[in-house]
PDB file of C-alpha atoms in Angstrom:
ATOM      1  CA  UNK A   1      15.522  16.737  -6.805  1.00  0.00           C
ATOM      2  CA  UNK A   2      16.270  13.283  -5.413  1.00  0.00           C
ATOM      3  CA  UNK A   3      14.387  12.260  -2.262  1.00  0.00           C
ATOM      4  CA  UNK A   4      16.229  12.753   1.001  1.00  0.00           C
ATOM      5  CA  UNK A   5      13.230  11.802   3.120  1.00  0.00           C
ATOM      6  CA  UNK A   6      10.607   9.046   2.916  1.00  0.00           C
ATOM      7  CA  UNK A   7       7.259   8.899   4.678  1.00  0.00           C
ATOM      8  CA  UNK A   8       5.520   5.534   5.016  1.00  0.00           C
ATOM      9  CA  UNK A   9       1.752   5.999   5.175  1.00  0.00           C
ATOM     10  CA  UNK A  10      -0.464   3.346   6.813  1.00  0.00           C
ATOM     11  CA  UNK A  11      -4.220   3.774   7.349  1.00  0.00           C
ATOM     12  CA  UNK A  12      -5.568   1.473  10.053  1.00  0.00           C
ATOM     13  CA  UNK A  13      -9.067   0.671  11.292  1.00  0.00           C
ATOM     14  CA  UNK A  14      -9.100  -1.759  14.245  1.00  0.00           C
ATOM     15  CA  UNK A  15      -5.866  -3.458  13.205  1.00  0.00           C
ATOM     16  CA  UNK A  16      -4.255  -4.300  16.571  1.00  0.00           C
ATOM     17  CA  UNK A  17      -3.712  -7.927  15.508  1.00  0.00           C
ATOM     18  CA  UNK A  18      -2.071  -7.443  12.103  1.00  0.00           C
ATOM     19  CA  UNK A  19      -0.443  -4.038  12.540  1.00  0.00           C
ATOM     20  CA  UNK A  20       2.586  -5.311  14.531  1.00  0.00           C
ATOM     21  CA  UNK A  21       3.669  -7.504  11.612  1.00  0.00           C
ATOM     22  CA  UNK A  22       3.158  -4.651   9.146  1.00  0.00           C
ATOM     23  CA  UNK A  23       5.220  -2.247  11.236  1.00  0.00           C
ATOM     24  CA  UNK A  24       7.969  -4.803  11.829  1.00  0.00           C
ATOM     25  CA  UNK A  25       8.254  -5.291   8.067  1.00  0.00           C
ATOM     26  CA  UNK A  26       8.406  -1.537   7.471  1.00  0.00           C
ATOM     27  CA  UNK A  27      11.046  -1.187  10.171  1.00  0.00           C
ATOM     28  CA  UNK A  28      13.145  -3.866   8.487  1.00  0.00           C
ATOM     29  CA  UNK A  29      12.812  -2.007   5.176  1.00  0.00           C
ATOM     30  CA  UNK A  30      14.055   1.218   6.779  1.00  0.00           C
ATOM     31  CA  UNK A  31      17.302  -0.528   7.752  1.00  0.00           C
ATOM     32  CA  UNK A  32      18.325  -1.226   4.152  1.00  0.00           C
ATOM     33  CA  UNK A  33      21.868   0.093   3.472  1.00  0.00           C
ATOM     34  CA  UNK A  34      20.601   2.205   0.565  1.00  0.00           C
ATOM     35  CA  UNK A  35      18.669   4.326   3.052  1.00  0.00           C
ATOM     36  CA  UNK A  36      21.639   5.107   5.292  1.00  0.00           C
ATOM     37  CA  UNK A  37      21.454   8.840   4.552  1.00  0.00           C
ATOM     38  CA  UNK A  38      17.685   9.065   4.027  1.00  0.00           C
ATOM     39  CA  UNK A  39      15.342  10.173   6.785  1.00  0.00           C
ATOM     40  CA  UNK A  40      12.362   7.820   7.122  1.00  0.00           C
ATOM     41  CA  UNK A  41       9.239   8.285   9.203  1.00  0.00           C
ATOM     42  CA  UNK A  42       6.197   6.035   9.522  1.00  0.00           C
ATOM     43  CA  UNK A  43       2.747   7.506  10.052  1.00  0.00           C
ATOM     44  CA  UNK A  44      -0.204   5.369  11.132  1.00  0.00           C
ATOM     45  CA  UNK A  45      -3.577   7.035  10.635  1.00  0.00           C
ATOM     46  CA  UNK A  46      -5.720   5.242  13.238  1.00  0.00           C
ATOM     47  CA  UNK A  47      -9.182   5.778  11.806  1.00  0.00           C
ATOM     48  CA  UNK A  48     -12.269   5.198  13.974  1.00  0.00           C
ATOM     49  CA  UNK A  49     -10.465   2.551  16.025  1.00  0.00           C
ATOM     50  CA  UNK A  50     -12.078   1.044  19.114  1.00  0.00           C
ATOM     51  CA  UNK A  51      -9.266  -1.407  19.829  1.00  0.00           C
ATOM     52  CA  UNK A  52      -5.583  -0.903  20.696  1.00  0.00           C
ATOM     53  CA  UNK A  53      -4.382   0.096  17.219  1.00  0.00           C
ATOM     54  CA  UNK A  54      -3.077   3.474  18.388  1.00  0.00           C
ATOM     55  CA  UNK A  55      -1.220   1.960  21.337  1.00  0.00           C
ATOM     56  CA  UNK A  56       0.351  -0.736  19.160  1.00  0.00           C
ATOM     57  CA  UNK A  57       1.493   1.830  16.593  1.00  0.00           C
ATOM     58  CA  UNK A  58       2.983   4.118  19.221  1.00  0.00           C
ATOM     59  CA  UNK A  59       4.812   1.297  20.968  1.00  0.00           C
ATOM     60  CA  UNK A  60       6.499   0.363  17.684  1.00  0.00           C
ATOM     61  CA  UNK A  61       7.743   3.879  17.065  1.00  0.00           C
ATOM     62  CA  UNK A  62       5.268   5.134  14.492  1.00  0.00           C
ATOM     63  CA  UNK A  63       3.787   8.608  14.530  1.00  0.00           C
ATOM     64  CA  UNK A  64       0.084   8.165  15.240  1.00  0.00           C
ATOM     65  CA  UNK A  65      -2.836  10.234  13.994  1.00  0.00           C
ATOM     66  CA  UNK A  66      -6.297   9.878  15.507  1.00  0.00           C
ATOM     67  CA  UNK A  67      -9.189  10.149  13.041  1.00  0.00           C
ATOM     68  CA  UNK A  68     -12.889   9.382  13.257  1.00  0.00           C
ATOM     69  CA  UNK A  69     -13.698   9.351   9.561  1.00  0.00           C
ATOM     70  CA  UNK A  70     -13.639   5.598   8.827  1.00  0.00           C
ATOM     71  CA  UNK A  71     -12.569   6.605   5.333  1.00  0.00           C
ATOM     72  CA  UNK A  72      -9.337   5.234   3.830  1.00  0.00           C
ATOM     73  CA  UNK A  73      -8.968   8.176   1.466  1.00  0.00           C
ATOM     74  CA  UNK A  74      -9.110  10.691   4.296  1.00  0.00           C
ATOM     75  CA  UNK A  75      -6.781   8.537   6.404  1.00  0.00           C
ATOM     76  CA  UNK A  76      -4.090   8.260   3.715  1.00  0.00           C
ATOM     77  CA  UNK A  77      -4.391  11.974   2.919  1.00  0.00           C
ATOM     78  CA  UNK A  78      -4.121  12.914   6.593  1.00  0.00           C
ATOM     79  CA  UNK A  79      -1.020  10.739   6.987  1.00  0.00           C
ATOM     80  CA  UNK A  80       0.580  12.329   3.909  1.00  0.00           C
ATOM     81  CA  UNK A  81      -0.218  15.857   5.084  1.00  0.00           C
ATOM     82  CA  UNK A  82       1.171  15.192   8.552  1.00  0.00           C
ATOM     83  CA  UNK A  83       4.346  13.623   7.183  1.00  0.00           C
ATOM     84  CA  UNK A  84       5.100  16.440   4.764  1.00  0.00           C
ATOM     85  CA  UNK A  85       4.555  19.013   7.497  1.00  0.00           C
ATOM     86  CA  UNK A  86       6.710  17.088   9.981  1.00  0.00           C
ATOM     87  CA  UNK A  87       9.688  16.293   7.780  1.00  0.00           C
ATOM     88  CA  UNK A  88      10.598  19.951   7.493  1.00  0.00           C
ATOM     89  CA  UNK A  89      11.905  19.841   3.944  1.00  0.00           C
ATOM     90  CA  UNK A  90      10.589  20.748   0.505  1.00  0.00           C
ATOM     91  CA  UNK A  91       8.079  18.504  -1.245  1.00  0.00           C
ATOM     92  CA  UNK A  92      10.666  17.899  -3.954  1.00  0.00           C
ATOM     93  CA  UNK A  93      12.832  16.056  -1.455  1.00  0.00           C
ATOM     94  CA  UNK A  94      10.077  13.806  -0.054  1.00  0.00           C
ATOM     95  CA  UNK A  95       8.866  10.411  -1.276  1.00  0.00           C
ATOM     96  CA  UNK A  96       5.537   9.050   0.006  1.00  0.00           C
ATOM     97  CA  UNK A  97       5.327   5.249   0.304  1.00  0.00           C
ATOM     98  CA  UNK A  98       1.894   3.811   0.986  1.00  0.00           C
ATOM     99  CA  UNK A  99       1.086   0.391   2.432  1.00  0.00           C
ATOM    100  CA  UNK A 100      -1.656  -1.234   4.540  1.00  0.00           C
ATOM    101  CA  UNK A 101      -1.947  -2.431   8.110  1.00  0.00           C
ATOM    102  CA  UNK A 102      -2.715  -5.994   6.980  1.00  0.00           C
ATOM    103  CA  UNK A 103       0.306  -6.201   4.681  1.00  0.00           C
ATOM    104  CA  UNK A 104       4.031  -6.926   5.002  1.00  0.00           C
ATOM    105  CA  UNK A 105       6.495  -5.138   2.735  1.00  0.00           C
ATOM    106  CA  UNK A 106       9.730  -6.874   1.680  1.00  0.00           C
ATOM    107  CA  UNK A 107      13.074  -5.721   3.172  1.00  0.00           C
ATOM    108  CA  UNK A 108      14.093  -3.929  -0.045  1.00  0.00           C
ATOM    109  CA  UNK A 109      10.728  -2.214  -0.594  1.00  0.00           C
ATOM    110  CA  UNK A 110      11.801   1.326   0.269  1.00  0.00           C
ATOM    111  CA  UNK A 111      15.190   0.917  -1.400  1.00  0.00           C
ATOM    112  CA  UNK A 112      13.437  -0.259  -4.572  1.00  0.00           C
ATOM    113  CA  UNK A 113      11.110   2.742  -4.624  1.00  0.00           C
ATOM    114  CA  UNK A 114      14.034   5.079  -3.953  1.00  0.00           C
ATOM    115  CA  UNK A 115      15.904   3.584  -6.916  1.00  0.00           C
ATOM    116  CA  UNK A 116      12.928   4.269  -9.177  1.00  0.00           C
ATOM    117  CA  UNK A 117      12.689   7.833  -7.888  1.00  0.00           C
ATOM    118  CA  UNK A 118      16.371   8.325  -8.684  1.00  0.00           C
ATOM    119  CA  UNK A 119      15.670   6.996 -12.186  1.00  0.00           C
ATOM    120  CA  UNK A 120      13.121   9.761 -12.702  1.00  0.00           C
ATOM    121  CA  UNK A 121       9.855   7.983 -11.986  1.00  0.00           C
ATOM    122  CA  UNK A 122       7.297  10.080 -10.108  1.00  0.00           C
ATOM    123  CA  UNK A 123       5.194   7.147  -8.939  1.00  0.00           C
ATOM    124  CA  UNK A 124       5.657   3.404  -8.493  1.00  0.00           C
ATOM    125  CA  UNK A 125       2.571   1.194  -8.707  1.00  0.00           C
ATOM    126  CA  UNK A 126       3.322  -2.290  -7.395  1.00  0.00           C
ATOM    127  CA  UNK A 127       1.575  -5.615  -7.086  1.00  0.00           C
ATOM    128  CA  UNK A 128       0.593  -7.762  -4.128  1.00  0.00           C
ATOM    129  CA  UNK A 129       0.926 -11.440  -3.298  1.00  0.00           C
ATOM    130  CA  UNK A 130      -0.902 -13.695  -0.861  1.00  0.00           C
ATOM    131  CA  UNK A 131       0.972 -16.514   0.859  1.00  0.00           C
ATOM    132  CA  UNK A 132      -1.456 -17.401   3.642  1.00  0.00           C
ATOM    133  CA  UNK A 133      -4.629 -18.544   1.929  1.00  0.00           C
ATOM    134  CA  UNK A 134      -7.830 -19.546   3.753  1.00  0.00           C
ATOM    135  CA  UNK A 135      -9.070 -23.070   3.186  1.00  0.00           C
ATOM    136  CA  UNK A 136     -11.410 -22.213   0.344  1.00  0.00           C
ATOM    137  CA  UNK A 137     -11.523 -24.587  -2.603  1.00  0.00           C
ATOM    138  CA  UNK A 138      -9.531 -23.275  -5.590  1.00  0.00           C
ATOM    139  CA  UNK A 139      -9.572 -19.682  -4.322  1.00  0.00           C
ATOM    140  CA  UNK A 140      -5.820 -19.226  -4.757  1.00  0.00           C
ATOM    141  CA  UNK A 141      -5.844 -20.700  -8.271  1.00  0.00           C
ATOM    142  CA  UNK A 142      -8.803 -18.598  -9.350  1.00  0.00           C
ATOM    143  CA  UNK A 143      -7.214 -15.432  -7.992  1.00  0.00           C
ATOM    144  CA  UNK A 144      -3.844 -16.094  -9.639  1.00  0.00           C
ATOM    145  CA  UNK A 145      -5.488 -16.789 -12.991  1.00  0.00           C
ATOM    146  CA  UNK A 146      -7.422 -13.533 -12.979  1.00  0.00           C
ATOM    147  CA  UNK A 147      -4.707 -11.401 -11.414  1.00  0.00           C
ATOM    148  CA  UNK A 148      -2.032 -12.508 -13.874  1.00  0.00           C
ATOM    149  CA  UNK A 149      -4.231 -12.654 -16.982  1.00  0.00           C
ATOM    150  CA  UNK A 150      -2.340  -9.836 -18.729  1.00  0.00           C
ATOM    151  CA  UNK A 151       1.160 -10.924 -17.686  1.00  0.00           C
ATOM    152  CA  UNK A 152       3.432 -11.499 -20.742  1.00  0.00           C
ATOM    153  CA  UNK A 153       3.895 -15.197 -21.439  1.00  0.00           C
ATOM    154  CA  UNK A 154       7.608 -14.776 -22.110  1.00  0.00           C
ATOM    155  CA  UNK A 155       8.352 -13.427 -18.661  1.00  0.00           C
ATOM    156  CA  UNK A 156       9.183  -9.892 -19.747  1.00  0.00           C
ATOM    157  CA  UNK A 157       8.344  -6.687 -17.875  1.00  0.00           C
ATOM    158  CA  UNK A 158       4.672  -6.529 -16.928  1.00  0.00           C
ATOM    159  CA  UNK A 159       2.924  -3.161 -17.066  1.00  0.00           C
ATOM    160  CA  UNK A 160       0.151  -4.550 -14.919  1.00  0.00           C
ATOM    161  CA  UNK A 161      -3.346  -3.029 -14.596  1.00  0.00           C
ATOM    162  CA  UNK A 162      -3.593  -3.229 -10.788  1.00  0.00           C
ATOM    163  CA  UNK A 163      -3.504  -0.493  -8.168  1.00  0.00           C
ATOM    164  CA  UNK A 164      -3.031  -1.257  -4.480  1.00  0.00           C
ATOM    165  CA  UNK A 165      -2.695   1.185  -1.623  1.00  0.00           C
ATOM    166  CA  UNK A 166      -0.627  -1.575  -0.023  1.00  0.00           C
ATOM    167  CA  UNK A 167       2.162  -1.092  -2.584  1.00  0.00           C
ATOM    168  CA  UNK A 168       2.308   2.407  -3.940  1.00  0.00           C
ATOM    169  CA  UNK A 169       4.867   5.186  -3.937  1.00  0.00           C
ATOM    170  CA  UNK A 170       4.689   8.753  -5.192  1.00  0.00           C
ATOM    171  CA  UNK A 171       6.883  11.830  -5.199  1.00  0.00           C
ATOM    172  CA  UNK A 172       5.368  14.360  -2.815  1.00  0.00           C
ATOM    173  CA  UNK A 173       5.669  17.153  -5.374  1.00  0.00           C
ATOM    174  CA  UNK A 174       3.626  15.207  -7.932  1.00  0.00           C
ATOM    175  CA  UNK A 175       1.216  14.170  -5.172  1.00  0.00           C
ATOM    176  CA  UNK A 176       0.538  17.792  -4.278  1.00  0.00           C
ATOM    177  CA  UNK A 177       0.115  18.878  -7.894  1.00  0.00           C
ATOM    178  CA  UNK A 178      -2.791  16.465  -8.468  1.00  0.00           C
ATOM    179  CA  UNK A 179      -4.471  17.153  -5.134  1.00  0.00           C
ATOM    180  CA  UNK A 180      -3.431  14.064  -3.189  1.00  0.00           C
ATOM    181  CA  UNK A 181      -5.612  11.181  -2.093  1.00  0.00           C
ATOM    182  CA  UNK A 182      -9.302  12.019  -2.498  1.00  0.00           C
ATOM    183  CA  UNK A 183     -11.649  11.475   0.463  1.00  0.00           C
ATOM    184  CA  UNK A 184     -13.133   8.249  -0.878  1.00  0.00           C
ATOM    185  CA  UNK A 185     -14.273   5.241   1.180  1.00  0.00           C
ATOM    186  CA  UNK A 186     -12.795   2.965  -1.496  1.00  0.00           C
ATOM    187  CA  UNK A 187     -10.674   3.465  -4.601  1.00  0.00           C
ATOM    188  CA  UNK A 188      -8.668   6.438  -3.331  1.00  0.00           C
ATOM    189  CA  UNK A 189      -5.492   4.728  -4.550  1.00  0.00           C
ATOM    190  CA  UNK A 190      -6.914   4.183  -8.047  1.00  0.00           C
ATOM    191  CA  UNK A 191      -8.172   7.771  -8.210  1.00  0.00           C
ATOM    192  CA  UNK A 192      -4.715   9.043  -7.267  1.00  0.00           C
ATOM    193  CA  UNK A 193      -2.992   6.976  -9.947  1.00  0.00           C
ATOM    194  CA  UNK A 194      -5.564   7.967 -12.576  1.00  0.00           C
ATOM    195  CA  UNK A 195      -4.932  11.627 -11.760  1.00  0.00           C
ATOM    196  CA  UNK A 196      -1.169  11.157 -12.000  1.00  0.00           C
ATOM    197  CA  UNK A 197      -1.425   9.479 -15.406  1.00  0.00           C
ATOM    198  CA  UNK A 198      -4.019  11.962 -16.658  1.00  0.00           C
ATOM    199  CA  UNK A 199      -1.699  14.852 -15.808  1.00  0.00           C
ATOM    200  CA  UNK A 200       1.320  13.382 -17.539  1.00  0.00           C
ATOM    201  CA  UNK A 201       3.387  12.296 -14.543  1.00  0.00           C
ATOM    202  CA  UNK A 202       5.883   9.456 -15.009  1.00  0.00           C
ATOM    203  CA  UNK A 203       4.186   6.394 -13.523  1.00  0.00           C
ATOM    204  CA  UNK A 204       5.923   3.013 -13.340  1.00  0.00           C
ATOM    205  CA  UNK A 205       3.709  -0.051 -13.149  1.00  0.00           C
ATOM    206  CA  UNK A 206       5.887  -2.966 -12.094  1.00  0.00           C
ATOM    207  CA  UNK A 207       5.530  -6.434 -10.637  1.00  0.00           C
ATOM    208  CA  UNK A 208       9.021  -6.244  -9.143  1.00  0.00           C
ATOM    209  CA  UNK A 209       9.122  -6.003  -5.338  1.00  0.00           C
ATOM    210  CA  UNK A 210       5.565  -7.182  -4.528  1.00  0.00           C
ATOM    211  CA  UNK A 211       4.028  -6.717  -1.077  1.00  0.00           C
ATOM    212  CA  UNK A 212       2.466  -9.595   0.825  1.00  0.00           C
ATOM    213  CA  UNK A 213      -1.102  -8.839   1.838  1.00  0.00           C
ATOM    214  CA  UNK A 214      -3.875 -10.481   3.820  1.00  0.00           C
ATOM    215  CA  UNK A 215      -6.296 -13.006   2.356  1.00  0.00           C
ATOM    216  CA  UNK A 216      -9.011 -12.354   4.914  1.00  0.00           C
ATOM    217  CA  UNK A 217     -12.473 -12.584   3.401  1.00  0.00           C
ATOM    218  CA  UNK A 218     -14.120 -10.121   5.776  1.00  0.00           C
ATOM    219  CA  UNK A 219     -11.907  -7.066   5.308  1.00  0.00           C
ATOM    220  CA  UNK A 220     -11.984  -3.727   7.112  1.00  0.00           C
ATOM    221  CA  UNK A 221     -12.510  -1.658   3.934  1.00  0.00           C
ATOM    222  CA  UNK A 222     -15.600  -2.350   1.853  1.00  0.00           C
ATOM    223  CA  UNK A 223     -14.983  -2.747  -1.864  1.00  0.00           C
ATOM    224  CA  UNK A 224     -11.248  -3.407  -1.703  1.00  0.00           C
ATOM    225  CA  UNK A 225      -8.987  -6.398  -2.285  1.00  0.00           C
ATOM    226  CA  UNK A 226     -10.583  -8.437   0.497  1.00  0.00           C
ATOM    227  CA  UNK A 227     -14.023  -8.031  -1.017  1.00  0.00           C
ATOM    228  CA  UNK A 228     -12.607  -9.168  -4.352  1.00  0.00           C
ATOM    229  CA  UNK A 229     -11.371 -12.378  -2.707  1.00  0.00           C
ATOM    230  CA  UNK A 230     -14.692 -12.803  -0.926  1.00  0.00           C
ATOM    231  CA  UNK A 231     -16.563 -12.623  -4.226  1.00  0.00           C
ATOM    232  CA  UNK A 232     -14.287 -15.288  -5.688  1.00  0.00           C
ATOM    233  CA  UNK A 233     -14.823 -17.489  -2.634  1.00  0.00           C
ATOM    234  CA  UNK A 234     -18.580 -17.015  -2.865  1.00  0.00           C
ATOM    235  CA  UNK A 235     -18.540 -18.602  -6.299  1.00  0.00           C
ATOM    236  CA  UNK A 236     -18.035 -21.908  -4.485  1.00  0.00           C
ATOM    237  CA  UNK A 237     -20.865 -21.127  -2.074  1.00  0.00           C
ATOM    238  CA  UNK A 238     -18.481 -20.845   0.863  1.00  0.00           C
ATOM    239  CA  UNK A 239     -19.608 -17.376   1.933  1.00  0.00           C
ATOM    240  CA  UNK A 240     -23.205 -16.262   2.187  1.00  0.00           C
TER     241      UNK A 240
END
C-alpha cells in the first residue's frame, strides 16, 4: 500500500532557539506539490524541557507531547505512537519521517521519501550536512574527510554507512514489525535501522536529499553527532 499519510517526528529537549527554524523547514516541505493529496502531521515530543519548547512547537502548528524521560529513543517512539494513533488509518498507509529539532530539512525532503516509498523501499536512511561551522581550526575539513571516506570516487551512488535520526524515514508497517525505536539514550536510530536490515526489510541508504544539521559542540544528546564533532574539535585542544 502506498502512503497516504506522513508523520514527521521531532524529539526536542530545551530547543526553543533552534526549533522554530526546524519547524519552518518542515512546514515548507509539507507544501511540496507531490504531497497535495497526502495528509501530513508534525509531532514534537518535548522531553524534559524547562524552556519554551512546547509553546514554540504549539504556536507553529505542531502536535506536542510532554515527556519527562530525557531519552531520545522514548521521545521518538512516543511521537511515532501518537502519530499512528491520531492519523486514523492503517499502518500500511503511513510513512514516518524522523528529523531533529536542531536540523533543517530541504523543501523536497518529504516528497523524496514519498517517492522512495512508492518505489518499494521500506526505509530511507539519509545523510546530513553542516553549513554553519564554529570557528574551530580544520574542524570542517576533518569532518568531511572522515564522513565521506567511503564515498565512491567516480561520483556514483553512495550506500553510505551513516545513520541519523535527523534524516530517516520508515514505513509504519515495517516500523511496527521490528518493535519501533528502542528506549535508548543514544543510538536509537542505529538500533532501528539494524533491526530493519536484520529482518530483511528494504532499506535505502542514500546521500541524495541531505538534511542540514547543527554544528554545536555542546549538544543536547550525549553520544550523538554533536559529541562526534566535539571529539574532532578536541584534537586541536579547543575543548577541554
